[in-house]
PDB file of C-alpha atoms and ligand atoms in Angstrom:
ATOM      1  CA  THR H 266      41.348  13.786  15.073  1.00  0.00           C
ATOM      2  CA  ASN H 267      38.210  11.523  16.526  1.00  0.00           C
ATOM      3  CA  TYR H 268      36.538   9.896  13.353  1.00  0.00           C
ATOM      4  CA  THR H 269      33.212   7.999  12.387  1.00  0.00           C
ATOM      5  CA  VAL H 270      33.588   4.781  10.935  1.00  0.00           C
ATOM      6  CA  VAL H 271      30.294   3.154   8.662  1.00  0.00           C
ATOM      7  CA  ILE H 272      31.251  -0.654   8.175  1.00  0.00           C
ATOM      8  CA  VAL H 273      29.222  -2.193   5.891  1.00  0.00           C
ATOM      9  CA  ALA H 274      28.201  -5.760   5.891  1.00  0.00           C
ATOM     10  CA  ALA H 275      24.594  -6.314   4.592  1.00  0.00           C
ATOM     11  CA  GLY H 276      26.208  -8.158   1.212  1.00  0.00           C
ATOM     12  CA  GLN H 277      24.868 -12.257   0.731  1.00  0.00           C
ATOM     13  CA  GLY H 278      28.103 -13.563   0.559  1.00  0.00           C
ATOM     14  CA  LYS H 279      27.329 -15.495  -2.630  1.00  0.00           C
ATOM     15  CA  ARG H 280      30.995 -16.158  -3.322  1.00  0.00           C
ATOM     16  CA  MET H 281      31.856 -17.493  -0.822  1.00  0.00           C
ATOM     17  CA  ASN H 282      29.309 -20.403  -1.106  1.00  0.00           C
ATOM     18  CA  ALA H 283      28.345 -20.698   2.860  1.00  0.00           C
ATOM     19  CA  GLY H 284      24.596 -20.767   2.554  1.00  0.00           C
ATOM     20  CA  ARG H 285      24.931 -17.692   4.819  1.00  0.00           C
ATOM     21  CA  ASN H 286      26.479 -14.475   5.233  1.00  0.00           C
ATOM     22  CA  LYS H 287      30.162 -14.667   5.124  1.00  0.00           C
ATOM     23  CA  GLN H 288      30.091 -12.287   8.626  1.00  0.00           C
ATOM     24  CA  PHE H 289      29.286 -14.987  10.658  1.00  0.00           C
ATOM     25  CA  LEU H 290      32.257 -17.303   9.597  1.00  0.00           C
ATOM     26  CA  MET H 291      34.779 -18.143  11.814  1.00  0.00           C
ATOM     27  CA  ILE H 292      37.910 -16.782  11.324  1.00  0.00           C
ATOM     28  CA  GLY H 293      40.525 -18.319  14.847  1.00  0.00           C
ATOM     29  CA  GLU H 294      38.271 -17.612  17.762  1.00  0.00           C
ATOM     30  CA  HIS H 295      36.101 -14.966  16.633  1.00  0.00           C
ATOM     31  CA  PRO H 296      33.636 -14.460  13.810  1.00  0.00           C
ATOM     32  CA  LEU H 297      34.795 -12.687  10.406  1.00  0.00           C
ATOM     33  CA  ILE H 298      32.289  -9.379  11.444  1.00  0.00           C
ATOM     34  CA  VAL H 299      34.048  -9.648  14.986  1.00  0.00           C
ATOM     35  CA  HIS H 300      37.502  -9.305  13.938  1.00  0.00           C
ATOM     36  CA  THR H 301      36.384  -6.255  11.671  1.00  0.00           C
ATOM     37  CA  LEU H 302      34.406  -4.522  14.782  1.00  0.00           C
ATOM     38  CA  LYS H 303      37.452  -5.033  16.851  1.00  0.00           C
ATOM     39  CA  ALA H 304      39.785  -3.364  15.042  1.00  0.00           C
ATOM     40  CA  PHE H 305      37.657  -0.181  15.693  1.00  0.00           C
ATOM     41  CA  THR H 306      35.777  -0.752  19.450  1.00  0.00           C
ATOM     42  CA  GLU H 307      39.215  -1.107  20.947  1.00  0.00           C
ATOM     43  CA  ASP H 308      40.548   2.375  18.882  1.00  0.00           C
ATOM     44  CA  LYS H 309      39.781   5.737  21.365  1.00  0.00           C
ATOM     45  CA  LYS H 310      39.416   7.757  17.920  1.00  0.00           C
ATOM     46  CA  CYS H 311      36.651   6.245  16.781  1.00  0.00           C
ATOM     47  CA  ARG H 312      33.521   7.470  17.703  1.00  0.00           C
ATOM     48  CA  GLU H 313      30.708   6.219  16.731  1.00  0.00           C
ATOM     49  CA  ILE H 314      30.120   2.740  14.654  1.00  0.00           C
ATOM     50  CA  ILE H 315      27.656   2.609  12.178  1.00  0.00           C
ATOM     51  CA  LEU H 316      27.054  -1.635  11.409  1.00  0.00           C
ATOM     52  CA  VAL H 317      24.891  -1.822   8.501  1.00  0.00           C
ATOM     53  CA  THR H 318      23.269  -5.277   8.107  1.00  0.00           C
ATOM     54  CA  ASN H 319      21.250  -7.335   6.239  1.00  0.00           C
ATOM     55  CA  GLU H 320      17.174  -7.619   7.729  1.00  0.00           C
ATOM     56  CA  ALA H 321      17.771 -11.699   8.711  1.00  0.00           C
ATOM     57  CA  ASP H 322      21.113 -10.895   9.954  1.00  0.00           C
ATOM     58  CA  GLU H 323      19.658  -8.189  12.706  1.00  0.00           C
ATOM     59  CA  LYS H 324      19.419 -10.543  15.622  1.00  0.00           C
ATOM     60  CA  ASP H 325      22.686 -13.068  15.148  1.00  0.00           C
ATOM     61  CA  MET H 326      24.202  -9.228  14.979  1.00  0.00           C
ATOM     62  CA  GLU H 327      23.037  -7.495  17.804  1.00  0.00           C
ATOM     63  CA  GLU H 328      23.790 -11.062  19.590  1.00  0.00           C
ATOM     64  CA  LEU H 329      27.219 -10.435  19.019  1.00  0.00           C
ATOM     65  CA  ILE H 330      27.299  -6.958  19.573  1.00  0.00           C
ATOM     66  CA  MET H 331      25.745  -7.901  23.726  1.00  0.00           C
ATOM     67  CA  ARG H 332      28.259 -10.943  23.409  1.00  0.00           C
ATOM     68  CA  TYR H 333      31.861  -9.153  22.835  1.00  0.00           C
ATOM     69  CA  HIS H 334      30.323  -6.591  24.840  1.00  0.00           C
ATOM     70  CA  PHE H 335      30.602  -3.602  22.176  1.00  0.00           C
ATOM     71  CA  ARG H 336      30.482   0.212  22.783  1.00  0.00           C
ATOM     72  CA  LYS H 337      29.478   3.092  19.977  1.00  0.00           C
ATOM     73  CA  VAL H 338      28.201   0.344  17.345  1.00  0.00           C
ATOM     74  CA  ARG H 339      24.739   1.376  15.821  1.00  0.00           C
ATOM     75  CA  VAL H 340      22.927  -1.344  13.382  1.00  0.00           C
ATOM     76  CA  VAL H 341      21.002   0.065  10.401  1.00  0.00           C
ATOM     77  CA  TYR H 342      19.481  -1.796   7.428  1.00  0.00           C
ATOM     78  CA  GLY H 343      21.502  -1.957   4.419  1.00  0.00           C
ATOM     79  CA  GLY H 344      20.340  -1.812   0.573  1.00  0.00           C
ATOM     80  CA  LYS H 345      20.482  -3.809  -2.425  1.00  0.00           C
ATOM     81  CA  GLU H 346      24.465  -3.170  -3.204  1.00  0.00           C
ATOM     82  CA  ARG H 347      26.897  -1.857  -1.309  1.00  0.00           C
ATOM     83  CA  GLN H 348      26.494   1.330  -2.583  1.00  0.00           C
ATOM     84  CA  ASP H 349      22.953   1.956  -1.402  1.00  0.00           C
ATOM     85  CA  SER H 350      24.542  -0.533   2.290  1.00  0.00           C
ATOM     86  CA  VAL H 351      26.896   2.544   2.368  1.00  0.00           C
ATOM     87  CA  TYR H 352      24.367   5.600   1.383  1.00  0.00           C
ATOM     88  CA  GLN H 353      21.886   4.019   4.559  1.00  0.00           C
ATOM     89  CA  GLY H 354      25.325   4.307   7.124  1.00  0.00           C
ATOM     90  CA  LEU H 355      25.766   7.692   5.644  1.00  0.00           C
ATOM     91  CA  LEU H 356      21.820   8.421   6.987  1.00  0.00           C
ATOM     92  CA  ALA H 357      22.662   7.198  10.472  1.00  0.00           C
ATOM     93  CA  VAL H 358      25.475   9.444  11.436  1.00  0.00           C
ATOM     94  CA  SER H 359      25.331  11.193  14.690  1.00  0.00           C
ATOM     95  CA  ASP H 360      28.183  14.223  14.039  1.00  0.00           C
ATOM     96  CA  PRO H 361      28.845  15.530  10.552  1.00  0.00           C
ATOM     97  CA  SER H 362      31.806  17.458  12.042  1.00  0.00           C
ATOM     98  CA  CYS H 363      33.970  14.167  11.654  1.00  0.00           C
ATOM     99  CA  PRO H 364      35.478  12.883   9.043  1.00  0.00           C
ATOM    100  CA  VAL H 365      33.567   9.506   7.894  1.00  0.00           C
ATOM    101  CA  LEU H 366      35.590   6.328   7.305  1.00  0.00           C
ATOM    102  CA  ILE H 367      33.564   3.332   5.200  1.00  0.00           C
ATOM    103  CA  HIS H 368      34.860  -0.069   5.833  1.00  0.00           C
ATOM    104  CA  ASP H 369      33.895  -3.265   4.304  1.00  0.00           C
ATOM    105  CA  GLY H 370      32.759  -5.606   6.932  1.00  0.00           C
ATOM    106  CA  ALA H 371      35.026  -8.407   4.993  1.00  0.00           C
ATOM    107  CA  ARG H 372      38.370  -6.817   5.630  1.00  0.00           C
ATOM    108  CA  PRO H 373      39.117  -7.720   9.062  1.00  0.00           C
ATOM    109  CA  PHE H 374      42.297  -6.999   9.276  1.00  0.00           C
ATOM    110  CA  VAL H 375      42.782  -3.493   9.264  1.00  0.00           C
ATOM    111  CA  LYS H 376      45.955  -1.816  10.926  1.00  0.00           C
ATOM    112  CA  ARG H 377      45.544   1.002  12.837  1.00  0.00           C
ATOM    113  CA  LYS H 378      47.987   2.730  11.707  1.00  0.00           C
ATOM    114  CA  ASN H 379      46.914   2.357   8.415  1.00  0.00           C
ATOM    115  CA  VAL H 380      43.958   3.585  10.280  1.00  0.00           C
ATOM    116  CA  HIS H 381      45.095   6.987  11.981  1.00  0.00           C
ATOM    117  CA  GLU H 382      47.579   7.708   8.284  1.00  0.00           C
ATOM    118  CA  LEU H 383      44.509   7.463   7.013  1.00  0.00           C
ATOM    119  CA  VAL H 384      42.404  10.191   9.293  1.00  0.00           C
ATOM    120  CA  GLU H 385      45.430  12.634   9.151  1.00  0.00           C
ATOM    121  CA  LYS H 386      45.151  12.397   5.197  1.00  0.00           C
ATOM    122  CA  ILE H 387      41.396  13.389   5.576  1.00  0.00           C
ATOM    123  CA  GLU H 388      42.428  16.281   7.672  1.00  0.00           C
ATOM    124  CA  GLU H 389      44.858  17.109   5.032  1.00  0.00           C
ATOM    125  CA  SER H 390      43.055  16.719   1.664  1.00  0.00           C
ATOM    126  CA  GLY H 391      38.989  16.005   2.123  1.00  0.00           C
ATOM    127  CA  ALA H 392      39.181  12.607   0.344  1.00  0.00           C
ATOM    128  CA  ALA H 393      41.885   9.635   0.776  1.00  0.00           C
ATOM    129  CA  LEU H 394      41.582   5.561   0.860  1.00  0.00           C
ATOM    130  CA  LEU H 395      43.997   2.686   1.319  1.00  0.00           C
ATOM    131  CA  ALA H 396      45.705   1.760  -1.153  1.00  0.00           C
ATOM    132  CA  VAL H 397      48.464  -1.115  -2.500  1.00  0.00           C
ATOM    133  CA  PRO H 398      50.804  -1.496  -5.469  1.00  0.00           C
ATOM    134  CA  VAL H 399      49.575  -3.799  -8.206  1.00  0.00           C
ATOM    135  CA  THR H 400      51.935  -6.197  -8.001  1.00  0.00           C
ATOM    136  CA  ASP H 401      50.844  -8.004 -11.281  1.00  0.00           C
ATOM    137  CA  THR H 402      51.085  -7.436 -14.423  1.00  0.00           C
ATOM    138  CA  VAL H 403      47.869  -5.839 -16.132  1.00  0.00           C
ATOM    139  CA  LYS H 404      46.498  -6.600 -19.194  1.00  0.00           C
ATOM    140  CA  GLN H 405      43.582  -4.362 -20.885  1.00  0.00           C
ATOM    141  CA  MET H 406      41.757  -6.024 -23.743  1.00  0.00           C
ATOM    142  CA  LYS H 407      39.572  -3.221 -25.569  1.00  0.00           C
ATOM    143  CA  ASP H 408      38.103  -3.852 -28.915  1.00  0.00           C
ATOM    144  CA  GLY H 409      39.948  -6.833 -29.778  1.00  0.00           C
ATOM    145  CA  LYS H 410      43.278  -4.906 -28.782  1.00  0.00           C
ATOM    146  CA  LEU H 411      45.645  -6.036 -25.667  1.00  0.00           C
ATOM    147  CA  GLU H 412      47.650  -3.342 -24.017  1.00  0.00           C
ATOM    148  CA  THR H 413      49.819  -3.857 -21.485  1.00  0.00           C
ATOM    149  CA  LEU H 414      49.112  -0.822 -18.364  1.00  0.00           C
ATOM    150  CA  ASN H 415      51.884   0.459 -16.775  1.00  0.00           C
ATOM    151  CA  ARG H 416      52.309  -1.015 -13.159  1.00  0.00           C
ATOM    152  CA  ASP H 417      54.489   2.265 -11.946  1.00  0.00           C
ATOM    153  CA  TYR H 418      50.243   3.898 -11.885  1.00  0.00           C
ATOM    154  CA  LEU H 419      48.458   1.145 -10.290  1.00  0.00           C
ATOM    155  CA  TRP H 420      47.038   0.740  -7.239  1.00  0.00           C
ATOM    156  CA  ALA H 421      44.908  -1.791  -6.524  1.00  0.00           C
ATOM    157  CA  ALA H 422      41.666  -0.317  -4.007  1.00  0.00           C
ATOM    158  CA  GLN H 423      41.509  -1.287  -0.376  1.00  0.00           C
ATOM    159  CA  THR H 424      38.963   0.344   2.094  1.00  0.00           C
ATOM    160  CA  PRO H 425      38.646   2.265   4.861  1.00  0.00           C
ATOM    161  CA  GLN H 426      38.619   5.267   2.223  1.00  0.00           C
ATOM    162  CA  GLY H 427      37.148   8.264   4.052  1.00  0.00           C
ATOM    163  CA  PHE H 428      36.096  11.750   3.034  1.00  0.00           C
ATOM    164  CA  SER H 429      34.585  14.718   5.200  1.00  0.00           C
ATOM    165  CA  TYR H 430      30.478  13.818   5.761  1.00  0.00           C
ATOM    166  CA  ASP H 431      29.439  16.046   3.874  1.00  0.00           C
ATOM    167  CA  MET H 432      31.962  15.420   0.217  1.00  0.00           C
ATOM    168  CA  ILE H 433      30.605  12.173   0.854  1.00  0.00           C
ATOM    169  CA  ARG H 434      26.831  12.716   1.767  1.00  0.00           C
ATOM    170  CA  GLN H 435      26.826  14.859  -1.377  1.00  0.00           C
ATOM    171  CA  ALA H 436      28.469  12.566  -3.868  1.00  0.00           C
ATOM    172  CA  HIS H 437      26.300   9.674  -2.973  1.00  0.00           C
ATOM    173  CA  GLU H 438      23.033  11.744  -2.978  1.00  0.00           C
ATOM    174  CA  LYS H 439      24.015  13.342  -6.560  1.00  0.00           C
ATOM    175  CA  ALA H 440      24.907   9.211  -7.916  1.00  0.00           C
ATOM    176  CA  ARG H 441      21.370   8.181  -6.448  1.00  0.00           C
ATOM    177  CA  GLU H 442      19.438  11.194  -8.751  1.00  0.00           C
ATOM    178  CA  ASN H 443      22.033  10.174 -12.066  1.00  0.00           C
ATOM    179  CA  GLY H 444      21.532   6.203 -11.298  1.00  0.00           C
ATOM    180  CA  PHE H 445      25.317   6.750 -10.921  1.00  0.00           C
ATOM    181  CA  TYR H 446      26.766   3.309  -9.468  1.00  0.00           C
ATOM    182  CA  ALA H 447      30.443   2.955  -8.748  1.00  0.00           C
ATOM    183  CA  THR H 448      32.308   0.526  -7.036  1.00  0.00           C
ATOM    184  CA  ASP H 449      33.504   2.176  -4.792  1.00  0.00           C
ATOM    185  CA  ASP H 450      33.036   5.727  -2.713  1.00  0.00           C
ATOM    186  CA  ALA H 451      36.132   7.270  -3.850  1.00  0.00           C
ATOM    187  CA  ALA H 452      34.800   6.587  -7.467  1.00  0.00           C
ATOM    188  CA  LEU H 453      31.707   8.625  -6.423  1.00  0.00           C
ATOM    189  CA  ALA H 454      34.181  11.301  -5.230  1.00  0.00           C
ATOM    190  CA  GLU H 455      36.463  11.011  -8.260  1.00  0.00           C
ATOM    191  CA  SER H 456      33.057  11.546 -10.420  1.00  0.00           C
ATOM    192  CA  PHE H 457      31.818  15.014  -8.822  1.00  0.00           C
ATOM    193  CA  GLY H 458      35.366  16.226  -9.624  1.00  0.00           C
ATOM    194  CA  HIS H 459      37.403  16.024  -5.955  1.00  0.00           C
ATOM    195  CA  ASN H 460      41.202  15.025  -5.680  1.00  0.00           C
ATOM    196  CA  VAL H 461      41.382  11.754  -3.458  1.00  0.00           C
ATOM    197  CA  SER H 462      44.579  10.629  -1.936  1.00  0.00           C
ATOM    198  CA  ILE H 463      46.200   7.225  -1.395  1.00  0.00           C
ATOM    199  CA  VAL H 464      47.760   6.198   1.801  1.00  0.00           C
ATOM    200  CA  HIS H 465      49.962   3.296   1.063  1.00  0.00           C
ATOM    201  CA  GLY H 466      48.274   0.553   3.352  1.00  0.00           C
ATOM    202  CA  ASN H 467      49.189  -2.809   3.576  1.00  0.00           C
ATOM    203  CA  TYR H 468      48.759  -6.549   1.495  1.00  0.00           C
ATOM    204  CA  ASP H 469      47.339  -7.937   4.339  1.00  0.00           C
ATOM    205  CA  ASN H 470      44.280  -6.062   4.489  1.00  0.00           C
ATOM    206  CA  ILE H 471      42.604  -8.510   2.142  1.00  0.00           C
ATOM    207  CA  LYS H 472      38.887  -8.858   1.931  1.00  0.00           C
ATOM    208  CA  ILE H 473      37.280 -12.198   2.438  1.00  0.00           C
ATOM    209  CA  THR H 474      35.631 -12.886  -0.492  1.00  0.00           C
ATOM    210  CA  THR H 475      35.872 -16.422  -1.192  1.00  0.00           C
ATOM    211  CA  PRO H 476      36.575 -20.087   0.738  1.00  0.00           C
ATOM    212  CA  GLU H 477      40.273 -19.575  -0.251  1.00  0.00           C
ATOM    213  CA  ASP H 478      40.513 -16.168   1.092  1.00  0.00           C
ATOM    214  CA  LEU H 479      39.006 -17.508   4.281  1.00  0.00           C
ATOM    215  CA  GLN H 480      41.700 -20.555   4.549  1.00  0.00           C
ATOM    216  CA  LYS H 481      44.895 -17.737   4.049  1.00  0.00           C
ATOM    217  CA  ALA H 482      42.160 -15.902   6.730  1.00  0.00           C
ATOM    218  CA  SER H 483      42.323 -18.261   9.175  1.00  0.00           C
ATOM    219  CA  ALA H 484      46.212 -19.182   8.808  1.00  0.00           C
ATOM    220  CA  TYR H 485      46.801 -15.465   9.240  1.00  0.00           C
ATOM    221  CA  VAL H 486      45.426 -15.360  12.653  1.00  0.00           C
ATOM    222  CA  LYS H 487      47.263 -18.448  13.750  1.00  0.00           C
ATOM    223  CA  LYS H 488      50.669 -16.880  12.666  1.00  0.00           C
TER     224      LYS H 488
HETATM  225  N1  LIG V 544      27.889  -5.116   1.321  1.00  0.00           N
HETATM  226  C1  LIG V 544      26.668  -4.924   1.646  1.00  0.00           C
HETATM  227  N2  LIG V 544      25.254  -4.497   1.175  1.00  0.00           N
HETATM  228  C2  LIG V 544      25.008  -4.756  -0.106  1.00  0.00           C
HETATM  229  C3  LIG V 544      26.552  -5.941  -0.871  1.00  0.00           C
HETATM  230  C4  LIG V 544      27.704  -5.336  -0.189  1.00  0.00           C
HETATM  231  O1  LIG V 544      26.967  -3.976   2.858  1.00  0.00           O
HETATM  232  N3  LIG V 544      24.539  -4.999  -0.875  1.00  0.00           N
HETATM  233  C5  LIG V 544      29.101  -5.598   1.802  1.00  0.00           C
HETATM  234  C6  LIG V 544      29.433  -6.511   1.746  1.00  0.00           C
HETATM  235  O2  LIG V 544      28.671  -7.596   3.478  1.00  0.00           O
HETATM  236  C7  LIG V 544      30.772  -6.780   2.079  1.00  0.00           C
HETATM  237  C8  LIG V 544      30.936  -5.623   1.378  1.00  0.00           C
HETATM  238  O3  LIG V 544      30.016  -4.703   0.944  1.00  0.00           O
HETATM  239  O4  LIG V 544      31.467  -6.644   3.790  1.00  0.00           O
HETATM  240  C9  LIG V 544      32.304  -5.942   0.214  1.00  0.00           C
HETATM  241  O5  LIG V 544      31.439  -6.747  -0.558  1.00  0.00           O
HETATM  242  P1  LIG V 544      31.226  -7.960  -1.137  1.00  0.00           P
HETATM  243  O6  LIG V 544      33.016  -8.693  -0.226  1.00  0.00           O
HETATM  244  O7  LIG V 544      31.202  -7.860  -2.312  1.00  0.00           O
HETATM  245  O8  LIG V 544      30.678  -8.711  -0.325  1.00  0.00           O
HETATM  246  P2  LIG V 544      29.209  -9.667  -0.388  1.00  0.00           P
HETATM  247  O9  LIG V 544      28.015  -8.771  -1.374  1.00  0.00           O
HETATM  248  O10 LIG V 544      28.556 -10.457   0.745  1.00  0.00           O
HETATM  249  O11 LIG V 544      29.387 -11.357  -1.389  1.00  0.00           O
HETATM  250  P3  LIG V 544      29.057 -11.557  -2.701  1.00  0.00           P
HETATM  251  O12 LIG V 544      29.015 -10.182  -3.949  1.00  0.00           O
HETATM  252  O13 LIG V 544      30.114 -12.564  -2.761  1.00  0.00           O
HETATM  253  O14 LIG V 544      27.600 -11.724  -2.202  1.00  0.00           O
HETATM  254 MG1  LIG V 545      29.315  -8.568  -3.056  1.00  0.00          MG
END
């Protein structure tokens, strides 16, 4: 099946402390966002890429798209929070009959195999995300009481996360009406009663957040 992807890159990259949006920092030979875009521009099943960007970064993004001869990429402006940026991206999607994936610009190493497994799962069940089993022991401290969560049930959520277009559009509309903000899109679908499936992802699909992540990423592309 073909799919659309919304790539959100309209953050500020504050935790990276680079003085500019981390999307433009180099990983090996290419800027971070170029690695992310390539994962989808080089996939025939990906029919449309909506790249959500800051107004301040638009020129530089357009310039990269030209320099790399990326087809099928459209640039739209994001919003204050990540969720607002995703919503702006969803509004720009041309074909509501394709499943839509939502992906962080800051995850450059997503593998095509995982993307295709995800798309198949969305076809089956309407909503799915990539996630990996948590390897740390996770503690919960609530009202002064410490508990150890059962790791057998814990997954670390990644992106892409994918949905039938109408489902995620409606979930976003409702969340906006209620002023409800969640940290990922699956949480919106969950909160409106949809079952979201997990597709076992890959530990390499890290989100580049801090300078240490950037170092890991550079080492990763070298090998
Ligand atoms: N993002 C976005 N619009 C926002 C905030 C975030 O499109 N208003 C995007 C980021 O560009 C990033 C992804 O959402 O690709 C995940 O967010 P995060 O890793 O937190 O990136 P930033 O918000 O840019 O970084 P920070 O939180 O450190 O400022
Ligand atoms: Mg952020």
